[in-house]
Each structure stands twice: as structure tokens, then as C-alpha cells.
Amino acid sequence: MGEATIGIGVIGYAFMGRAHSQGWRSARSFLRPALEPELVALAGRDAEAVADVARRFGWKDTETDWRALIERDDVHLVDICTPGDTHAEIAIAALAAGKHVLCEKPLANTLAEAEAMAAAAERARANGVRSMVGFTYRRVPAIALARKLVADGRIGEIRHVRAQYLQDWLTDPHAPLTWRLQVERAGSGALGDIGSHIIDLTQYVTGERIVGVSATARTFVPERPLPEPDGHRTGKVTVDDAVAFLARFSGGAMGTFEATRMANGRKNALRIEINGSRGSLAFDLEELNVLRFYDGTAGGEAGFTRILVTEPEHPYLAGWWPPGHLLGYEHGFAHQAADMLNAIAEGTDPEPSFADGLAVQRVIGAVQASAARDSVWTPVEQSTQVA
Ligand code: SOE
């Protein structure tokens, strides 16, 4: 192996395993990171299924046991794309083995697991081992531009944060009871799966932390058919279908949040609007190449500007197509892969860190605690100190 390459091993080959596989491939082809990713091995328990995905995405080898993948000398970075109940065990083992770790969101299923993972990441960091959590939407160019505009003071002091993540794939009561609907596998429902994205994104774009919440949660369909071949039987849904909460931000802004898989007609509508003393920003993932910016200082000419975020000077765009040739959902995974590889090459810490993932987990915990106590205002623990 040449000096400027790094061996990648991905664990999981379903939706996220494929999205990440494509991310590593595209990062290598288009974005020219400082370390060139080698697609060494893809791991999954079903040998036939994992071999099929591995062949289609160009993985060199497969493993059916994640431990074997971690032990390989030619794997230097372990990418965890499995359900949340396995994140902590795999990540902690991989970090202890000296492997860099990229872990899908949400970081863990419980606060205790997230704390242990952040502590393991901190220990590994002392040896130059890097870790990152896969809040991929930070890498949508329009979101990265929004962050820059806020950091440059273009919208002034932030007053309102409005965030929604709306999907509808559970509207049908016959949709099967998959792992995402079981608390022991997923930790929570819409809250952890998609609410975690808007918690992370709003904290990232504003540069502030959520310090308190008042929440409510509902499970509209409490029982569903089991996945085939057991579809004639039903099982209990043990997570939320939808959650809504008010939030207070560290800088004084007020926030409203909604995460649901029951918003009929909304497929993947992650929307954020931020209103500040000088202007506003609005984003919708269903139109992900666009950022809307209102410059309140523009006097009589002020109005929401529709910025098509595809110019070479926009974040991440230089590596892609000419202006107006749009990017899509999968590109964020390539940006994430390239950012992590560049950080490893530079010896810096990639973001979002496991500590950032823990911070999101603390908000999730506070939302759950508030919802369980009739929406009582609940503080979010702020310490980033890890056990
Ligand atoms: C499913 O709800 C899901 O795939 C999430 O798990 C992802 O994080 C989100 O990006 C899209 O929706």
C-alpha cells in the first residue's frame, strides 16, 4: 500500500451501508482527499447479501463478523452503518484497536452508551486516532453556506430557530414493524432517527447549544404487522411516531422543533428557518441545492433571495459539475468521507465529534424526559466532560 492511501472497512450493507459505500467511492473519484480511500472490506452477517452489495460497489473483500473486520491489518478506518444498538460496542472496540471510526447517527441508543463512546474517542485521540459521527446533512453545500452566513454575522443576533423533519413512510398502518420501530434496537423513533438531524443542524448552523426543552411525543399506530415471513402476526411499536418540542438556545433564541414519520405527502422534508436581527435563512432538503437568504439591511430592495448553491466558490462545489448541474442526497456522504480523510491526513479532529454526538444525545434525553412528564421544561445537561 502506498503512503497516501487508507484502508476502509464498512459494517452494514443496507441503506446506510450503500450510501456510505457510494460516499467513499465518490470521494476518491471526485474530491481527491489527501488520503485515498481503498475499499478494503464490507461486513454483514448474511454472506450472500453482503457479497452482492460488495461486488456492485467495488469492495475488495467481505466479512461476516464485524470483529474480523476490525482485526484486519489492511483496515485503518471503521465505518459503522448498523442499527443503533450495536454502535457503542463496535465503536469502542474499533477505537481500542487503533482504528479511526466514523459512526452513523444518532451516536447511540442511550446517554450512558454515548458517554462511554465519547470517553473512548477522547482516549483514542491522545494516540492520533480520529472519530466522527455521521450527521451528513452538515455537508449539504447550502447548509454549509448557511453556517458561513451566520458566522459572518449576516443575519445578526439569532431570535427564532424553526426546524422540522417530516417524512410519511409510517402513515400506512400496515407498514411492517422493522428495527426502527423497536426501542431496544433504535433507542427512539422519529426523535432519534430524524429529530437528531435537526438538533445537530440547528446547533451547528447557529453555533449555539440547546439548553432547555418542553416536549410532547405520540405513537399514532401502536401495533404493526411483523416483517415477512411473519406478516400474519403483529407486534408492539415501542418508539415515538412523532415528537414536537420548544427549545431555548444558549444565545437566547427560541426554537420550535417537529420530527415525524406521519406527515402525509412529506417524503424527506428537513426544513430550517432562522430569523435574526439583520436577516433570515431558510432551507428545505426537498430542494437541497437552494438556500433562501433575506438581507434585512437591503432597505426597499430587501426580499428573500433564492441562492442556487452550485457555484465553484460555494462549499464543496469545486470538485463537482459546472454551475447549475445539481447535487443530490448522496453527495453529502462523499463530502463527509473526504472531510474525515483530510482531517486524518492533517492530524486534526473531524467534526461532528463523538462529543458533539453526545451533546445531541443529551438533547434527545431531555426531550424524552420532558415528554414523559407532561411537557415540563427540562434543562439539557451542558457538560461535554466525558466519563
Ligand atoms: C430514515 O428515516 C432515514 O433514512 C434516516 O435514518 C436518515 O438519517 C435520514 O437521512 C433519512 O431518513
PDB file of N, CA, C and O in Angstrom, residues 163-167 189-199 216-218 220 240-245 256-263 269:
ATOM      1  N   ALA A 163     -37.444  24.412  13.076  1.00  0.00           N
ATOM      2  CA  ALA A 163     -36.888  23.220  12.420  1.00  0.00           C
ATOM      3  C   ALA A 163     -37.926  22.107  12.361  1.00  0.00           C
ATOM      4  O   ALA A 163     -38.612  21.828  13.348  1.00  0.00           O
ATOM      5  N   GLN A 164     -38.003  21.494  11.184  1.00  0.00           N
ATOM      6  CA  GLN A 164     -38.928  20.368  11.012  1.00  0.00           C
ATOM      7  C   GLN A 164     -38.212  19.281  10.230  1.00  0.00           C
ATOM      8  O   GLN A 164     -37.437  19.585   9.325  1.00  0.00           O
ATOM      9  N   TYR A 165     -38.487  18.037  10.593  1.00  0.00           N
ATOM     10  CA  TYR A 165     -38.065  16.934   9.725  1.00  0.00           C
ATOM     11  C   TYR A 165     -39.296  16.062   9.533  1.00  0.00           C
ATOM     12  O   TYR A 165     -39.742  15.385  10.454  1.00  0.00           O
ATOM     13  N   LEU A 166     -39.840  16.113   8.326  1.00  0.00           N
ATOM     14  CA  LEU A 166     -41.133  15.494   8.053  1.00  0.00           C
ATOM     15  C   LEU A 166     -40.983  14.369   7.027  1.00  0.00           C
ATOM     16  O   LEU A 166     -40.500  14.593   5.925  1.00  0.00           O
ATOM     17  N   GLN A 167     -41.399  13.177   7.413  1.00  0.00           N
ATOM     18  CA  GLN A 167     -41.454  12.043   6.482  1.00  0.00           C
ATOM     19  C   GLN A 167     -42.844  11.425   6.613  1.00  0.00           C
ATOM     20  O   GLN A 167     -43.591  11.738   7.544  1.00  0.00           O
ATOM     21  N   GLY A 189     -37.793   6.700  18.250  1.00  0.00           N
ATOM     22  CA  GLY A 189     -38.379   6.651  16.918  1.00  0.00           C
ATOM     23  C   GLY A 189     -37.980   7.840  16.066  1.00  0.00           C
ATOM     24  O   GLY A 189     -36.791   8.057  15.794  1.00  0.00           O
ATOM     25  N   ALA A 190     -38.977   8.630  15.667  1.00  0.00           N
ATOM     26  CA  ALA A 190     -38.698   9.818  14.850  1.00  0.00           C
ATOM     27  C   ALA A 190     -37.689  10.717  15.573  1.00  0.00           C
ATOM     28  O   ALA A 190     -36.844  11.353  14.932  1.00  0.00           O
ATOM     29  N   LEU A 191     -37.755  10.742  16.893  1.00  0.00           N
ATOM     30  CA  LEU A 191     -36.865  11.626  17.660  1.00  0.00           C
ATOM     31  C   LEU A 191     -35.389  11.357  17.362  1.00  0.00           C
ATOM     32  O   LEU A 191     -34.636  12.268  16.994  1.00  0.00           O
ATOM     33  N   GLY A 192     -34.948  10.106  17.521  1.00  0.00           N
ATOM     34  CA  GLY A 192     -33.523   9.815  17.314  1.00  0.00           C
ATOM     35  C   GLY A 192     -33.159   9.703  15.843  1.00  0.00           C
ATOM     36  O   GLY A 192     -32.091  10.123  15.421  1.00  0.00           O
ATOM     37  N   ASP A 193     -34.070   9.143  15.054  1.00  0.00           N
ATOM     38  CA  ASP A 193     -33.763   8.868  13.646  1.00  0.00           C
ATOM     39  C   ASP A 193     -33.652  10.157  12.837  1.00  0.00           C
ATOM     40  O   ASP A 193     -32.668  10.372  12.120  1.00  0.00           O
ATOM     41  N   ILE A 194     -34.658  11.024  12.956  1.00  0.00           N
ATOM     42  CA  ILE A 194     -34.626  12.242  12.128  1.00  0.00           C
ATOM     43  C   ILE A 194     -34.591  13.507  12.983  1.00  0.00           C
ATOM     44  O   ILE A 194     -34.014  14.510  12.567  1.00  0.00           O
ATOM     45  N   GLY A 195     -35.159  13.437  14.205  1.00  0.00           N
ATOM     46  CA  GLY A 195     -35.054  14.606  15.103  1.00  0.00           C
ATOM     47  C   GLY A 195     -33.593  14.905  15.420  1.00  0.00           C
ATOM     48  O   GLY A 195     -33.196  16.068  15.555  1.00  0.00           O
ATOM     49  N   SER A 196     -32.779  13.847  15.524  1.00  0.00           N
ATOM     50  CA  SER A 196     -31.357  14.066  15.839  1.00  0.00           C
ATOM     51  C   SER A 196     -30.693  14.936  14.769  1.00  0.00           C
ATOM     52  O   SER A 196     -29.822  15.753  15.075  1.00  0.00           O
ATOM     53  N   HIS A 197     -31.114  14.792  13.518  1.00  0.00           N
ATOM     54  CA  HIS A 197     -30.531  15.603  12.442  1.00  0.00           C
ATOM     55  C   HIS A 197     -30.812  17.096  12.670  1.00  0.00           C
ATOM     56  O   HIS A 197     -29.925  17.942  12.517  1.00  0.00           O
ATOM     57  N   ILE A 198     -32.075  17.419  13.002  1.00  0.00           N
ATOM     58  CA  ILE A 198     -32.383  18.861  13.135  1.00  0.00           C
ATOM     59  C   ILE A 198     -31.817  19.435  14.437  1.00  0.00           C
ATOM     60  O   ILE A 198     -31.495  20.613  14.495  1.00  0.00           O
ATOM     61  N   ILE A 199     -31.659  18.580  15.436  1.00  0.00           N
ATOM     62  CA  ILE A 199     -30.992  19.057  16.661  1.00  0.00           C
ATOM     63  C   ILE A 199     -29.543  19.396  16.314  1.00  0.00           C
ATOM     64  O   ILE A 199     -29.046  20.486  16.623  1.00  0.00           O
ATOM     65  N   THR A 216     -43.490  17.088  23.576  1.00  0.00           N
ATOM     66  CA  THR A 216     -44.586  16.121  23.572  1.00  0.00           C
ATOM     67  C   THR A 216     -44.309  15.087  22.483  1.00  0.00           C
ATOM     68  O   THR A 216     -43.684  15.420  21.466  1.00  0.00           O
ATOM     69  N   ALA A 217     -44.732  13.832  22.708  1.00  0.00           N
ATOM     70  CA  ALA A 217     -44.464  12.760  21.738  1.00  0.00           C
ATOM     71  C   ALA A 217     -45.707  11.889  21.602  1.00  0.00           C
ATOM     72  O   ALA A 217     -46.506  11.768  22.539  1.00  0.00           O
ATOM     73  N   ARG A 218     -45.885  11.302  20.417  1.00  0.00           N
ATOM     74  CA  ARG A 218     -47.048  10.423  20.192  1.00  0.00           C
ATOM     75  C   ARG A 218     -46.649   9.204  19.385  1.00  0.00           C
ATOM     76  O   ARG A 218     -45.779   9.280  18.511  1.00  0.00           O
ATOM     77  N   PHE A 220     -48.871   7.045  17.023  1.00  0.00           N
ATOM     78  CA  PHE A 220     -50.231   7.006  16.479  1.00  0.00           C
ATOM     79  C   PHE A 220     -50.685   5.592  16.132  1.00  0.00           C
ATOM     80  O   PHE A 220     -51.861   5.279  16.211  1.00  0.00           O
ATOM     81  N   ASP A 240     -41.585   6.444  19.494  1.00  0.00           N
ATOM     82  CA  ASP A 240     -42.468   7.526  19.051  1.00  0.00           C
ATOM     83  C   ASP A 240     -42.603   7.542  17.532  1.00  0.00           C
ATOM     84  O   ASP A 240     -41.647   7.289  16.809  1.00  0.00           O
ATOM     85  N   ASP A 241     -43.814   7.892  17.054  1.00  0.00           N
ATOM     86  CA  ASP A 241     -44.014   8.167  15.627  1.00  0.00           C
ATOM     87  C   ASP A 241     -43.710   9.638  15.335  1.00  0.00           C
ATOM     88  O   ASP A 241     -43.365   9.997  14.208  1.00  0.00           O
ATOM     89  N   ALA A 242     -43.923  10.468  16.333  1.00  0.00           N
ATOM     90  CA  ALA A 242     -43.784  11.915  16.131  1.00  0.00           C
ATOM     91  C   ALA A 242     -43.419  12.589  17.446  1.00  0.00           C
ATOM     92  O   ALA A 242     -43.809  12.121  18.525  1.00  0.00           O
ATOM     93  N   VAL A 243     -42.680  13.655  17.344  1.00  0.00           N
ATOM     94  CA  VAL A 243     -42.318  14.431  18.531  1.00  0.00           C
ATOM     95  C   VAL A 243     -42.302  15.914  18.157  1.00  0.00           C
ATOM     96  O   VAL A 243     -41.997  16.271  17.015  1.00  0.00           O
ATOM     97  N   ALA A 244     -42.692  16.741  19.112  1.00  0.00           N
ATOM     98  CA  ALA A 244     -42.606  18.193  18.898  1.00  0.00           C
ATOM     99  C   ALA A 244     -42.068  18.808  20.185  1.00  0.00           C
ATOM    100  O   ALA A 244     -42.379  18.330  21.288  1.00  0.00           O
ATOM    101  N   PHE A 245     -41.228  19.812  20.040  1.00  0.00           N
ATOM    102  CA  PHE A 245     -40.752  20.476  21.268  1.00  0.00           C
ATOM    103  C   PHE A 245     -40.365  21.932  21.040  1.00  0.00           C
ATOM    104  O   PHE A 245     -40.034  22.336  19.930  1.00  0.00           O
ATOM    105  N   THR A 256     -38.561  26.067  17.712  1.00  0.00           N
ATOM    106  CA  THR A 256     -39.646  25.097  17.641  1.00  0.00           C
ATOM    107  C   THR A 256     -39.188  23.953  16.746  1.00  0.00           C
ATOM    108  O   THR A 256     -38.621  24.181  15.674  1.00  0.00           O
ATOM    109  N   PHE A 257     -39.403  22.742  17.200  1.00  0.00           N
ATOM    110  CA  PHE A 257     -38.916  21.546  16.505  1.00  0.00           C
ATOM    111  C   PHE A 257     -40.062  20.552  16.313  1.00  0.00           C
ATOM    112  O   PHE A 257     -40.898  20.384  17.204  1.00  0.00           O
ATOM    113  N   GLU A 258     -40.055  19.883  15.181  1.00  0.00           N
ATOM    114  CA  GLU A 258     -41.042  18.850  14.902  1.00  0.00           C
ATOM    115  C   GLU A 258     -40.361  17.744  14.094  1.00  0.00           C
ATOM    116  O   GLU A 258     -39.727  18.022  13.077  1.00  0.00           O
ATOM    117  N   ALA A 259     -40.483  16.507  14.554  1.00  0.00           N
ATOM    118  CA  ALA A 259     -39.942  15.366  13.795  1.00  0.00           C
ATOM    119  C   ALA A 259     -41.038  14.309  13.726  1.00  0.00           C
ATOM    120  O   ALA A 259     -41.560  13.890  14.761  1.00  0.00           O
ATOM    121  N   THR A 260     -41.401  13.913  12.518  1.00  0.00           N
ATOM    122  CA  THR A 260     -42.487  12.945  12.368  1.00  0.00           C
ATOM    123  C   THR A 260     -42.294  12.094  11.138  1.00  0.00           C
ATOM    124  O   THR A 260     -41.728  12.537  10.142  1.00  0.00           O
ATOM    125  N   ARG A 261     -42.799  10.848  11.233  1.00  0.00           N
ATOM    126  CA  ARG A 261     -42.832   9.966  10.066  1.00  0.00           C
ATOM    127  C   ARG A 261     -44.272   9.794   9.615  1.00  0.00           C
ATOM    128  O   ARG A 261     -44.609   8.827   8.942  1.00  0.00           O
ATOM    129  N   MET A 262     -45.122  10.731  10.040  1.00  0.00           N
ATOM    130  CA  MET A 262     -46.563  10.626   9.791  1.00  0.00           C
ATOM    131  C   MET A 262     -47.095  11.840   9.048  1.00  0.00           C
ATOM    132  O   MET A 262     -48.294  12.104   9.077  1.00  0.00           O
ATOM    133  N   ALA A 263     -46.233  12.601   8.398  1.00  0.00           N
ATOM    134  CA  ALA A 263     -46.668  13.828   7.717  1.00  0.00           C
ATOM    135  C   ALA A 263     -46.995  13.487   6.264  1.00  0.00           C
ATOM    136  O   ALA A 263     -46.156  13.648   5.362  1.00  0.00           O
ATOM    137  N   ALA A 269     -38.670  16.024   4.093  1.00  0.00           N
ATOM    138  CA  ALA A 269     -38.675  17.486   4.186  1.00  0.00           C
ATOM    139  C   ALA A 269     -38.004  17.939   5.486  1.00  0.00           C
ATOM    140  O   ALA A 269     -38.649  18.094   6.522  1.00  0.00           O
TER     141      ALA A 269
END
